[in-house]
mmCIF file with all atom_site columns, C-alpha atoms in Angstrom:
data_model
loop_
_atom_site.group_PDB
_atom_site.id
_atom_site.type_symbol
_atom_site.label_atom_id
_atom_site.label_alt_id
_atom_site.label_comp_id
_atom_site.label_asym_id
_atom_site.label_entity_id
_atom_site.label_seq_id
_atom_site.pdbx_PDB_ins_code
_atom_site.Cartn_x
_atom_site.Cartn_y
_atom_site.Cartn_z
_atom_site.occupancy
_atom_site.B_iso_or_equiv
_atom_site.pdbx_formal_charge
_atom_site.auth_seq_id
_atom_site.auth_comp_id
_atom_site.auth_asym_id
_atom_site.auth_atom_id
_atom_site.pdbx_PDB_model_num
ATOM 1   C CA . MET A 1 1   ? 78.614 -59.642 -56.742 1.00 0.00 ? 28  MET A CA 1
ATOM 2   C CA . LYS A 1 2   ? 75.757 -58.395 -55.193 1.00 0.00 ? 29  LYS A CA 1
ATOM 3   C CA . THR A 1 3   ? 72.728 -60.537 -56.977 1.00 0.00 ? 30  THR A CA 1
ATOM 4   C CA . PRO A 1 4   ? 70.446 -57.674 -58.594 1.00 0.00 ? 31  PRO A CA 1
ATOM 5   C CA . VAL A 1 5   ? 67.116 -57.247 -56.829 1.00 0.00 ? 32  VAL A CA 1
ATOM 6   C CA . GLY A 1 6   ? 63.372 -58.019 -59.315 1.00 0.00 ? 33  GLY A CA 1
ATOM 7   C CA . PHE A 1 7   ? 60.665 -60.056 -59.264 1.00 0.00 ? 34  PHE A CA 1
ATOM 8   C CA . TRP A 1 8   ? 62.027 -63.565 -58.820 1.00 0.00 ? 35  TRP A CA 1
ATOM 9   C CA . SER A 1 9   ? 65.656 -62.291 -57.117 1.00 0.00 ? 36  SER A CA 1
ATOM 10  C CA . SER A 1 10  ? 66.277 -61.384 -53.896 1.00 0.00 ? 37  SER A CA 1
ATOM 11  C CA . SER A 1 11  ? 69.991 -59.937 -51.614 1.00 0.00 ? 38  SER A CA 1
ATOM 12  C CA . PRO A 1 12  ? 70.225 -60.504 -47.330 1.00 0.00 ? 39  PRO A CA 1
ATOM 13  C CA . GLU A 1 13  ? 69.132 -56.979 -47.398 1.00 0.00 ? 40  GLU A CA 1
ATOM 14  C CA . ARG A 1 14  ? 66.083 -56.064 -49.449 1.00 0.00 ? 41  ARG A CA 1
ATOM 15  C CA . HIS A 1 15  ? 63.066 -58.572 -50.385 1.00 0.00 ? 42  HIS A CA 1
ATOM 16  C CA . SER A 1 16  ? 61.869 -59.893 -53.919 1.00 0.00 ? 43  SER A CA 1
ATOM 17  C CA . LEU A 1 17  ? 58.559 -58.389 -55.849 1.00 0.00 ? 44  LEU A CA 1
ATOM 18  C CA . LEU A 1 18  ? 57.800 -62.134 -55.493 1.00 0.00 ? 45  LEU A CA 1
ATOM 19  C CA . GLU A 1 19  ? 58.582 -62.557 -51.435 1.00 0.00 ? 46  GLU A CA 1
ATOM 20  C CA . ASP A 1 20  ? 56.166 -59.020 -51.104 1.00 0.00 ? 47  ASP A CA 1
ATOM 21  C CA . ILE A 1 21  ? 53.674 -60.203 -51.509 1.00 0.00 ? 48  ILE A CA 1
ATOM 22  C CA . GLN A 1 22  ? 53.669 -63.306 -50.932 1.00 0.00 ? 49  GLN A CA 1
ATOM 23  C CA . GLY A 1 23  ? 54.348 -62.353 -47.231 1.00 0.00 ? 50  GLY A CA 1
ATOM 24  C CA . VAL A 1 24  ? 51.587 -59.966 -47.693 1.00 0.00 ? 51  VAL A CA 1
ATOM 25  C CA . ALA A 1 25  ? 48.370 -62.529 -48.601 1.00 0.00 ? 52  ALA A CA 1
ATOM 26  C CA . ALA A 1 26  ? 50.562 -64.298 -45.676 1.00 0.00 ? 53  ALA A CA 1
ATOM 27  C CA . GLY A 1 27  ? 49.690 -62.618 -43.601 1.00 0.00 ? 54  GLY A CA 1
ATOM 28  C CA . SER A 1 28  ? 46.146 -60.530 -44.221 1.00 0.00 ? 55  SER A CA 1
ATOM 29  C CA . MET A 1 29  ? 44.833 -64.726 -44.777 1.00 0.00 ? 56  MET A CA 1
ATOM 30  C CA . LEU A 1 30  ? 46.210 -65.474 -40.823 1.00 0.00 ? 57  LEU A CA 1
ATOM 31  C CA . ALA A 1 31  ? 45.323 -61.925 -39.474 1.00 0.00 ? 58  ALA A CA 1
ATOM 32  C CA . ALA A 1 32  ? 41.516 -62.010 -41.797 1.00 0.00 ? 59  ALA A CA 1
ATOM 33  C CA . LEU A 1 33  ? 41.963 -66.440 -39.751 1.00 0.00 ? 60  LEU A CA 1
ATOM 34  C CA . GLY A 1 34  ? 42.136 -65.114 -36.623 1.00 0.00 ? 61  GLY A CA 1
ATOM 35  C CA . VAL A 1 35  ? 39.720 -62.160 -36.467 1.00 0.00 ? 62  VAL A CA 1
ATOM 36  C CA . THR A 1 36  ? 36.647 -64.628 -38.010 1.00 0.00 ? 63  THR A CA 1
ATOM 37  C CA . LEU A 1 37  ? 37.499 -66.924 -35.023 1.00 0.00 ? 64  LEU A CA 1
ATOM 38  C CA . LEU A 1 38  ? 37.201 -63.965 -32.236 1.00 0.00 ? 65  LEU A CA 1
ATOM 39  C CA . ALA A 1 39  ? 33.673 -62.708 -33.635 1.00 0.00 ? 66  ALA A CA 1
ATOM 40  C CA . THR A 1 40  ? 32.623 -66.046 -34.066 1.00 0.00 ? 67  THR A CA 1
ATOM 41  C CA . ALA A 1 41  ? 33.243 -65.735 -30.010 1.00 0.00 ? 68  ALA A CA 1
ATOM 42  C CA . GLN A 1 42  ? 32.215 -61.821 -30.248 1.00 0.00 ? 69  GLN A CA 1
ATOM 43  C CA . LEU A 1 43  ? 35.332 -60.987 -28.732 1.00 0.00 ? 70  LEU A CA 1
ATOM 44  C CA . MET A 1 44  ? 37.209 -57.723 -29.455 1.00 0.00 ? 71  MET A CA 1
ATOM 45  C CA . VAL A 1 45  ? 41.243 -56.767 -29.619 1.00 0.00 ? 72  VAL A CA 1
ATOM 46  C CA . GLY A 1 46  ? 42.528 -53.931 -30.003 1.00 0.00 ? 73  GLY A CA 1
ATOM 47  C CA . GLY A 1 47  ? 44.663 -50.922 -32.603 1.00 0.00 ? 74  GLY A CA 1
ATOM 48  C CA . THR A 1 48  ? 41.767 -50.326 -35.746 1.00 0.00 ? 75  THR A CA 1
ATOM 49  C CA . ALA A 1 49  ? 40.610 -54.143 -35.533 1.00 0.00 ? 76  ALA A CA 1
ATOM 50  C CA . GLY A 1 50  ? 39.256 -53.454 -32.020 1.00 0.00 ? 77  GLY A CA 1
ATOM 51  C CA . LEU A 1 51  ? 37.421 -50.168 -32.832 1.00 0.00 ? 78  LEU A CA 1
ATOM 52  C CA . GLY A 1 52  ? 36.165 -52.409 -36.296 1.00 0.00 ? 79  GLY A CA 1
ATOM 53  C CA . PHE A 1 53  ? 34.320 -54.364 -33.245 1.00 0.00 ? 80  PHE A CA 1
ATOM 54  C CA . LEU A 1 54  ? 32.798 -52.628 -31.298 1.00 0.00 ? 81  LEU A CA 1
ATOM 55  C CA . LEU A 1 55  ? 31.665 -50.878 -34.764 1.00 0.00 ? 82  LEU A CA 1
ATOM 56  C CA . ARG A 1 56  ? 30.488 -53.550 -36.368 1.00 0.00 ? 83  ARG A CA 1
ATOM 57  C CA . TYR A 1 57  ? 28.378 -54.865 -32.372 1.00 0.00 ? 84  TYR A CA 1
ATOM 58  C CA . SER A 1 58  ? 27.170 -51.267 -31.984 1.00 0.00 ? 85  SER A CA 1
ATOM 59  C CA . THR A 1 59  ? 26.574 -49.768 -34.925 1.00 0.00 ? 86  THR A CA 1
ATOM 60  C CA . GLY A 1 60  ? 25.696 -53.316 -37.403 1.00 0.00 ? 87  GLY A CA 1
ATOM 61  C CA . ILE A 1 61  ? 28.124 -52.018 -39.783 1.00 0.00 ? 88  ILE A CA 1
ATOM 62  C CA . SER A 1 62  ? 30.873 -55.088 -41.407 1.00 0.00 ? 89  SER A CA 1
ATOM 63  C CA . PHE A 1 63  ? 33.826 -55.492 -39.576 1.00 0.00 ? 90  PHE A CA 1
ATOM 64  C CA . GLY A 1 64  ? 35.559 -55.456 -43.370 1.00 0.00 ? 91  GLY A CA 1
ATOM 65  C CA . ALA A 1 65  ? 33.740 -52.127 -44.142 1.00 0.00 ? 92  ALA A CA 1
ATOM 66  C CA . ALA A 1 66  ? 34.401 -50.345 -41.052 1.00 0.00 ? 93  ALA A CA 1
ATOM 67  C CA . PHE A 1 67  ? 38.046 -51.507 -40.999 1.00 0.00 ? 94  PHE A CA 1
ATOM 68  C CA . PHE A 1 68  ? 39.059 -51.021 -43.829 1.00 0.00 ? 95  PHE A CA 1
ATOM 69  C CA . ILE A 1 69  ? 37.198 -46.903 -43.141 1.00 0.00 ? 96  ILE A CA 1
ATOM 70  C CA . LEU A 1 70  ? 39.215 -46.850 -40.226 1.00 0.00 ? 97  LEU A CA 1
ATOM 71  C CA . ASN A 1 71  ? 42.307 -46.900 -41.086 1.00 0.00 ? 98  ASN A CA 1
ATOM 72  C CA . LEU A 1 72  ? 42.005 -44.546 -43.423 1.00 0.00 ? 99  LEU A CA 1
ATOM 73  C CA . PRO A 1 73  ? 43.299 -42.215 -42.086 1.00 0.00 ? 100 PRO A CA 1
ATOM 74  C CA . PHE A 1 74  ? 47.042 -43.590 -40.941 1.00 0.00 ? 101 PHE A CA 1
ATOM 75  C CA . TYR A 1 75  ? 48.186 -43.298 -44.547 1.00 0.00 ? 102 TYR A CA 1
ATOM 76  C CA . TRP A 1 76  ? 49.187 -40.125 -44.277 1.00 0.00 ? 103 TRP A CA 1
ATOM 77  C CA . LEU A 1 77  ? 50.866 -40.540 -42.064 1.00 0.00 ? 104 LEU A CA 1
ATOM 78  C CA . ALA A 1 78  ? 52.660 -43.811 -42.969 1.00 0.00 ? 105 ALA A CA 1
ATOM 79  C CA . TYR A 1 79  ? 53.614 -41.850 -46.839 1.00 0.00 ? 106 TYR A CA 1
ATOM 80  C CA . ARG A 1 80  ? 55.107 -39.040 -45.237 1.00 0.00 ? 107 ARG A CA 1
ATOM 81  C CA . ARG A 1 81  ? 57.279 -41.278 -42.124 1.00 0.00 ? 108 ARG A CA 1
ATOM 82  C CA . LEU A 1 82  ? 57.340 -44.630 -43.947 1.00 0.00 ? 109 LEU A CA 1
ATOM 83  C CA . GLY A 1 83  ? 56.905 -44.287 -47.211 1.00 0.00 ? 110 GLY A CA 1
ATOM 84  C CA . LEU A 1 84  ? 55.611 -45.359 -50.608 1.00 0.00 ? 111 LEU A CA 1
ATOM 85  C CA . PRO A 1 85  ? 56.611 -49.169 -50.225 1.00 0.00 ? 112 PRO A CA 1
ATOM 86  C CA . PHE A 1 86  ? 55.482 -49.864 -46.801 1.00 0.00 ? 113 PHE A CA 1
ATOM 87  C CA . THR A 1 87  ? 52.012 -47.476 -47.749 1.00 0.00 ? 114 THR A CA 1
ATOM 88  C CA . VAL A 1 88  ? 51.205 -49.577 -50.789 1.00 0.00 ? 115 VAL A CA 1
ATOM 89  C CA . LYS A 1 89  ? 52.324 -52.841 -49.148 1.00 0.00 ? 116 LYS A CA 1
ATOM 90  C CA . THR A 1 90  ? 50.059 -52.112 -46.367 1.00 0.00 ? 117 THR A CA 1
ATOM 91  C CA . PHE A 1 91  ? 47.439 -50.334 -47.884 1.00 0.00 ? 118 PHE A CA 1
ATOM 92  C CA . ALA A 1 92  ? 47.653 -53.746 -50.584 1.00 0.00 ? 119 ALA A CA 1
ATOM 93  C CA . ALA A 1 93  ? 47.238 -56.131 -46.744 1.00 0.00 ? 120 ALA A CA 1
ATOM 94  C CA . VAL A 1 94  ? 44.453 -53.275 -44.975 1.00 0.00 ? 121 VAL A CA 1
ATOM 95  C CA . ALA A 1 95  ? 42.652 -54.043 -48.025 1.00 0.00 ? 122 ALA A CA 1
ATOM 96  C CA . LEU A 1 96  ? 42.769 -58.342 -48.218 1.00 0.00 ? 123 LEU A CA 1
ATOM 97  C CA . THR A 1 97  ? 41.799 -58.856 -44.352 1.00 0.00 ? 124 THR A CA 1
ATOM 98  C CA . ALA A 1 98  ? 38.855 -56.508 -44.183 1.00 0.00 ? 125 ALA A CA 1
ATOM 99  C CA . ILE A 1 99  ? 37.089 -58.989 -47.979 1.00 0.00 ? 126 ILE A CA 1
ATOM 100 C CA . LEU A 1 100 ? 39.478 -61.849 -46.345 1.00 0.00 ? 127 LEU A CA 1
ATOM 101 C CA . THR A 1 101 ? 37.391 -60.835 -43.222 1.00 0.00 ? 128 THR A CA 1
ATOM 102 C CA . SER A 1 102 ? 33.745 -60.596 -44.941 1.00 0.00 ? 129 SER A CA 1
ATOM 103 C CA . ILE A 1 103 ? 34.228 -63.974 -47.121 1.00 0.00 ? 130 ILE A CA 1
ATOM 104 C CA . LEU A 1 104 ? 35.751 -65.689 -44.962 1.00 0.00 ? 131 LEU A CA 1
ATOM 105 C CA . PRO A 1 105 ? 32.638 -67.133 -42.563 1.00 0.00 ? 132 PRO A CA 1
ATOM 106 C CA . GLN A 1 106 ? 30.546 -68.148 -45.787 1.00 0.00 ? 133 GLN A CA 1
ATOM 107 C CA . LEU A 1 107 ? 33.573 -70.258 -46.109 1.00 0.00 ? 134 LEU A CA 1
ATOM 108 C CA . ILE A 1 108 ? 34.500 -71.191 -43.165 1.00 0.00 ? 135 ILE A CA 1
ATOM 109 C CA . THR A 1 109 ? 31.636 -72.534 -41.041 1.00 0.00 ? 136 THR A CA 1
ATOM 110 C CA . VAL A 1 110 ? 32.497 -72.369 -36.940 1.00 0.00 ? 137 VAL A CA 1
ATOM 111 C CA . SER A 1 111 ? 29.190 -72.269 -34.851 1.00 0.00 ? 138 SER A CA 1
ATOM 112 C CA . SER A 1 112 ? 31.050 -72.235 -31.977 1.00 0.00 ? 139 SER A CA 1
ATOM 113 C CA . VAL A 1 113 ? 34.790 -72.071 -30.492 1.00 0.00 ? 140 VAL A CA 1
ATOM 114 C CA . GLU A 1 114 ? 35.560 -71.555 -26.193 1.00 0.00 ? 141 GLU A CA 1
ATOM 115 C CA . PRO A 1 115 ? 36.285 -67.697 -25.671 1.00 0.00 ? 142 PRO A CA 1
ATOM 116 C CA . ILE A 1 116 ? 39.375 -68.814 -23.621 1.00 0.00 ? 143 ILE A CA 1
ATOM 117 C CA . THR A 1 117 ? 40.052 -70.133 -27.325 1.00 0.00 ? 144 THR A CA 1
ATOM 118 C CA . ALA A 1 118 ? 39.069 -67.794 -29.830 1.00 0.00 ? 145 ALA A CA 1
ATOM 119 C CA . ALA A 1 119 ? 41.359 -65.881 -27.497 1.00 0.00 ? 146 ALA A CA 1
ATOM 120 C CA . VAL A 1 120 ? 44.594 -66.961 -27.094 1.00 0.00 ? 147 VAL A CA 1
ATOM 121 C CA . PHE A 1 121 ? 44.170 -68.762 -30.830 1.00 0.00 ? 148 PHE A CA 1
ATOM 122 C CA . GLY A 1 122 ? 42.555 -65.749 -32.369 1.00 0.00 ? 149 GLY A CA 1
ATOM 123 C CA . GLY A 1 123 ? 44.764 -63.985 -30.947 1.00 0.00 ? 150 GLY A CA 1
ATOM 124 C CA . LEU A 1 124 ? 48.261 -66.138 -31.736 1.00 0.00 ? 151 LEU A CA 1
ATOM 125 C CA . LEU A 1 125 ? 46.795 -66.238 -35.535 1.00 0.00 ? 152 LEU A CA 1
ATOM 126 C CA . MET A 1 126 ? 46.856 -62.576 -35.937 1.00 0.00 ? 153 MET A CA 1
ATOM 127 C CA . GLY A 1 127 ? 50.009 -61.489 -34.040 1.00 0.00 ? 154 GLY A CA 1
ATOM 128 C CA . CYS A 1 128 ? 51.967 -63.804 -36.759 1.00 0.00 ? 155 CYS A CA 1
ATOM 129 C CA . GLY A 1 129 ? 49.958 -62.915 -39.254 1.00 0.00 ? 156 GLY A CA 1
ATOM 130 C CA . MET A 1 130 ? 51.330 -59.123 -38.028 1.00 0.00 ? 157 MET A CA 1
ATOM 131 C CA . LEU A 1 131 ? 54.419 -60.166 -37.786 1.00 0.00 ? 158 LEU A CA 1
ATOM 132 C CA . VAL A 1 132 ? 54.607 -61.219 -41.332 1.00 0.00 ? 159 VAL A CA 1
ATOM 133 C CA . LEU A 1 133 ? 53.608 -58.625 -41.901 1.00 0.00 ? 160 LEU A CA 1
ATOM 134 C CA . PHE A 1 134 ? 56.117 -56.340 -40.396 1.00 0.00 ? 161 PHE A CA 1
ATOM 135 C CA . ARG A 1 135 ? 58.667 -58.430 -42.162 1.00 0.00 ? 162 ARG A CA 1
ATOM 136 C CA . HIS A 1 136 ? 57.825 -56.595 -45.088 1.00 0.00 ? 163 HIS A CA 1
ATOM 137 C CA . ARG A 1 137 ? 58.155 -53.649 -44.635 1.00 0.00 ? 164 ARG A CA 1
ATOM 138 C CA . ALA A 1 138 ? 54.181 -53.382 -43.794 1.00 0.00 ? 165 ALA A CA 1
ATOM 139 C CA . SER A 1 139 ? 51.256 -53.330 -41.622 1.00 0.00 ? 166 SER A CA 1
ATOM 140 C CA . LEU A 1 140 ? 47.189 -53.901 -41.120 1.00 0.00 ? 167 LEU A CA 1
ATOM 141 C CA . GLY A 1 141 ? 47.315 -50.564 -40.802 1.00 0.00 ? 168 GLY A CA 1
ATOM 142 C CA . GLY A 1 142 ? 45.762 -47.566 -38.073 1.00 0.00 ? 169 GLY A CA 1
ATOM 143 C CA . PHE A 1 143 ? 47.837 -47.873 -34.583 1.00 0.00 ? 170 PHE A CA 1
ATOM 144 C CA . GLY A 1 144 ? 50.228 -51.296 -36.306 1.00 0.00 ? 171 GLY A CA 1
ATOM 145 C CA . ILE A 1 145 ? 50.926 -47.785 -39.061 1.00 0.00 ? 172 ILE A CA 1
ATOM 146 C CA . LEU A 1 146 ? 51.946 -45.972 -35.080 1.00 0.00 ? 173 LEU A CA 1
ATOM 147 C CA . ALA A 1 147 ? 54.217 -48.494 -32.996 1.00 0.00 ? 174 ALA A CA 1
ATOM 148 C CA . LEU A 1 148 ? 55.736 -48.730 -37.271 1.00 0.00 ? 175 LEU A CA 1
ATOM 149 C CA . TYR A 1 149 ? 57.059 -45.089 -36.545 1.00 0.00 ? 176 TYR A CA 1
ATOM 150 C CA . LEU A 1 150 ? 57.864 -44.999 -32.367 1.00 0.00 ? 177 LEU A CA 1
ATOM 151 C CA . GLN A 1 151 ? 60.060 -48.381 -32.894 1.00 0.00 ? 178 GLN A CA 1
ATOM 152 C CA . ASP A 1 152 ? 62.025 -47.180 -36.093 1.00 0.00 ? 179 ASP A CA 1
ATOM 153 C CA . ARG A 1 153 ? 62.450 -43.477 -34.839 1.00 0.00 ? 180 ARG A CA 1
ATOM 154 C CA . PHE A 1 154 ? 63.217 -44.042 -31.180 1.00 0.00 ? 181 PHE A CA 1
ATOM 155 C CA . GLY A 1 155 ? 63.941 -47.395 -30.827 1.00 0.00 ? 182 GLY A CA 1
ATOM 156 C CA . TRP A 1 156 ? 60.223 -48.234 -28.438 1.00 0.00 ? 183 TRP A CA 1
ATOM 157 C CA . ARG A 1 157 ? 59.705 -51.890 -28.490 1.00 0.00 ? 184 ARG A CA 1
ATOM 158 C CA . ALA A 1 158 ? 56.348 -52.280 -31.687 1.00 0.00 ? 185 ALA A CA 1
ATOM 159 C CA . GLY A 1 159 ? 54.542 -54.903 -29.130 1.00 0.00 ? 186 GLY A CA 1
ATOM 160 C CA . PHE A 1 160 ? 54.782 -53.117 -25.648 1.00 0.00 ? 187 PHE A CA 1
ATOM 161 C CA . VAL A 1 161 ? 53.505 -50.487 -27.781 1.00 0.00 ? 188 VAL A CA 1
ATOM 162 C CA . GLN A 1 162 ? 50.548 -51.162 -29.560 1.00 0.00 ? 189 GLN A CA 1
ATOM 163 C CA . LEU A 1 163 ? 49.306 -53.305 -26.922 1.00 0.00 ? 190 LEU A CA 1
ATOM 164 C CA . GLY A 1 164 ? 49.159 -49.925 -24.658 1.00 0.00 ? 191 GLY A CA 1
ATOM 165 C CA . LEU A 1 165 ? 46.770 -48.351 -27.640 1.00 0.00 ? 192 LEU A CA 1
ATOM 166 C CA . ASP A 1 166 ? 45.329 -51.074 -26.779 1.00 0.00 ? 193 ASP A CA 1
ATOM 167 C CA . CYS A 1 167 ? 43.885 -50.522 -23.551 1.00 0.00 ? 194 CYS A CA 1
ATOM 168 C CA . VAL A 1 168 ? 42.084 -47.970 -24.227 1.00 0.00 ? 195 VAL A CA 1
ATOM 169 C CA . VAL A 1 169 ? 39.839 -49.427 -27.432 1.00 0.00 ? 196 VAL A CA 1
ATOM 170 C CA . LEU A 1 170 ? 39.143 -52.547 -24.498 1.00 0.00 ? 197 LEU A CA 1
ATOM 171 C CA . ILE A 1 171 ? 38.483 -49.642 -21.741 1.00 0.00 ? 198 ILE A CA 1
ATOM 172 C CA . LEU A 1 172 ? 36.019 -48.088 -24.042 1.00 0.00 ? 199 LEU A CA 1
ATOM 173 C CA . SER A 1 173 ? 34.431 -52.255 -25.102 1.00 0.00 ? 200 SER A CA 1
ATOM 174 C CA . PHE A 1 174 ? 33.179 -51.436 -21.684 1.00 0.00 ? 201 PHE A CA 1
ATOM 175 C CA . PHE A 1 175 ? 30.173 -49.430 -23.408 1.00 0.00 ? 202 PHE A CA 1
ATOM 176 C CA . VAL A 1 176 ? 29.477 -52.749 -25.634 1.00 0.00 ? 203 VAL A CA 1
ATOM 177 C CA . ALA A 1 177 ? 30.339 -55.626 -23.455 1.00 0.00 ? 204 ALA A CA 1
ATOM 178 C CA . SER A 1 178 ? 30.157 -57.863 -20.628 1.00 0.00 ? 205 SER A CA 1
ATOM 179 C CA . PRO A 1 179 ? 33.398 -57.908 -17.826 1.00 0.00 ? 206 PRO A CA 1
ATOM 180 C CA . ALA A 1 180 ? 33.676 -62.294 -19.272 1.00 0.00 ? 207 ALA A CA 1
ATOM 181 C CA . VAL A 1 181 ? 34.002 -61.064 -22.864 1.00 0.00 ? 208 VAL A CA 1
ATOM 182 C CA . ILE A 1 182 ? 36.526 -58.436 -22.107 1.00 0.00 ? 209 ILE A CA 1
ATOM 183 C CA . ALA A 1 183 ? 38.968 -60.384 -20.025 1.00 0.00 ? 210 ALA A CA 1
ATOM 184 C CA . CYS A 1 184 ? 39.010 -63.462 -22.119 1.00 0.00 ? 211 CYS A CA 1
ATOM 185 C CA . SER A 1 185 ? 38.906 -59.668 -25.003 1.00 0.00 ? 212 SER A CA 1
ATOM 186 C CA . VAL A 1 186 ? 42.502 -58.535 -22.676 1.00 0.00 ? 213 VAL A CA 1
ATOM 187 C CA . LEU A 1 187 ? 44.006 -61.889 -23.486 1.00 0.00 ? 214 LEU A CA 1
ATOM 188 C CA . ALA A 1 188 ? 42.849 -62.129 -26.801 1.00 0.00 ? 215 ALA A CA 1
ATOM 189 C CA . ALA A 1 189 ? 44.946 -58.784 -26.962 1.00 0.00 ? 216 ALA A CA 1
ATOM 190 C CA . VAL A 1 190 ? 47.937 -59.401 -24.828 1.00 0.00 ? 217 VAL A CA 1
ATOM 191 C CA . THR A 1 191 ? 48.273 -62.305 -27.217 1.00 0.00 ? 218 THR A CA 1
ATOM 192 C CA . LEU A 1 192 ? 49.102 -60.648 -29.695 1.00 0.00 ? 219 LEU A CA 1
ATOM 193 C CA . ASN A 1 193 ? 51.345 -57.553 -28.039 1.00 0.00 ? 220 ASN A CA 1
ATOM 194 C CA . LEU A 1 194 ? 53.238 -60.517 -27.165 1.00 0.00 ? 221 LEU A CA 1
ATOM 195 C CA . THR A 1 195 ? 53.788 -62.270 -30.069 1.00 0.00 ? 222 THR A CA 1
ATOM 196 C CA . LEU A 1 196 ? 54.721 -58.965 -32.187 1.00 0.00 ? 223 LEU A CA 1
ATOM 197 C CA . ALA A 1 197 ? 57.433 -58.454 -29.114 1.00 0.00 ? 224 ALA A CA 1
ATOM 198 C CA . ILE A 1 198 ? 59.161 -61.828 -27.928 1.00 0.00 ? 225 ILE A CA 1
ATOM 199 C CA . ASN A 1 199 ? 59.497 -61.851 -31.938 1.00 0.00 ? 226 ASN A CA 1
ATOM 200 C CA . HIS A 1 200 ? 59.927 -58.513 -33.704 1.00 0.00 ? 227 HIS A CA 1
ATOM 201 C CA . ARG A 1 201 ? 63.201 -56.440 -33.413 1.00 0.00 ? 228 ARG A CA 1
ATOM 202 C CA . ALA A 1 202 ? 64.567 -54.377 -35.708 1.00 0.00 ? 229 ALA A CA 1
ATOM 203 C CA . ASP A 1 203 ? 68.078 -54.422 -34.528 1.00 0.00 ? 230 ASP A CA 1
ATOM 204 C CA . ARG A 1 204 ? 67.504 -58.562 -35.396 1.00 0.00 ? 231 ARG A CA 1
ATOM 205 C CA . TYR A 1 205 ? 65.310 -58.201 -38.674 1.00 0.00 ? 232 TYR A CA 1
ATOM 206 C CA . ILE A 1 206 ? 67.284 -56.526 -41.046 1.00 0.00 ? 233 ILE A CA 1
ATOM 207 C CA . VAL A 1 207 ? 65.585 -57.260 -44.684 1.00 0.00 ? 234 VAL A CA 1
ATOM 208 C CA . ARG A 1 208 ? 63.463 -54.544 -46.372 1.00 0.00 ? 235 ARG A CA 1
#
């Protein structure tokens, strides 16, 4: 007899509400810490996070505000293709990540970080955060939504799909960053997306 899924209890096929809350919170915290490391070294990544960095460096708008606004158009696709629960959890993850990236610099002082170190550790932290969110049927919005949809629809690996889209964003970074910064940003994007591609496959992790 199966145990009913509720706030506390879960099943082999489905997370409980408490597990989803913890997963969304943990994934957002890891991602926000990764963003903080990258921002300290003035680096970028791809996706809507990368677009948020581009706006931050070119206009002065805060990353959190830019990241939240850029993700708004993608919620329609999330709702139509991936369902209401995914959309709600993704909205919560994006909002929490945006808030945390705005307040973490006031709570954690990182005066400087070597760019390659920031790229590897920042990319890895963001990748792990997104991996946690993916496994709870959520994402950090934007290209992550599109990557998950294409994986579910066509079987394309989400990490490789997002890596291709990220390359487009990094090409745009040539307008606001030096070649050295771009090279380290590419390393961050590769680290992030390889973390996803190697560790996330829908056929290996079936919990919803």
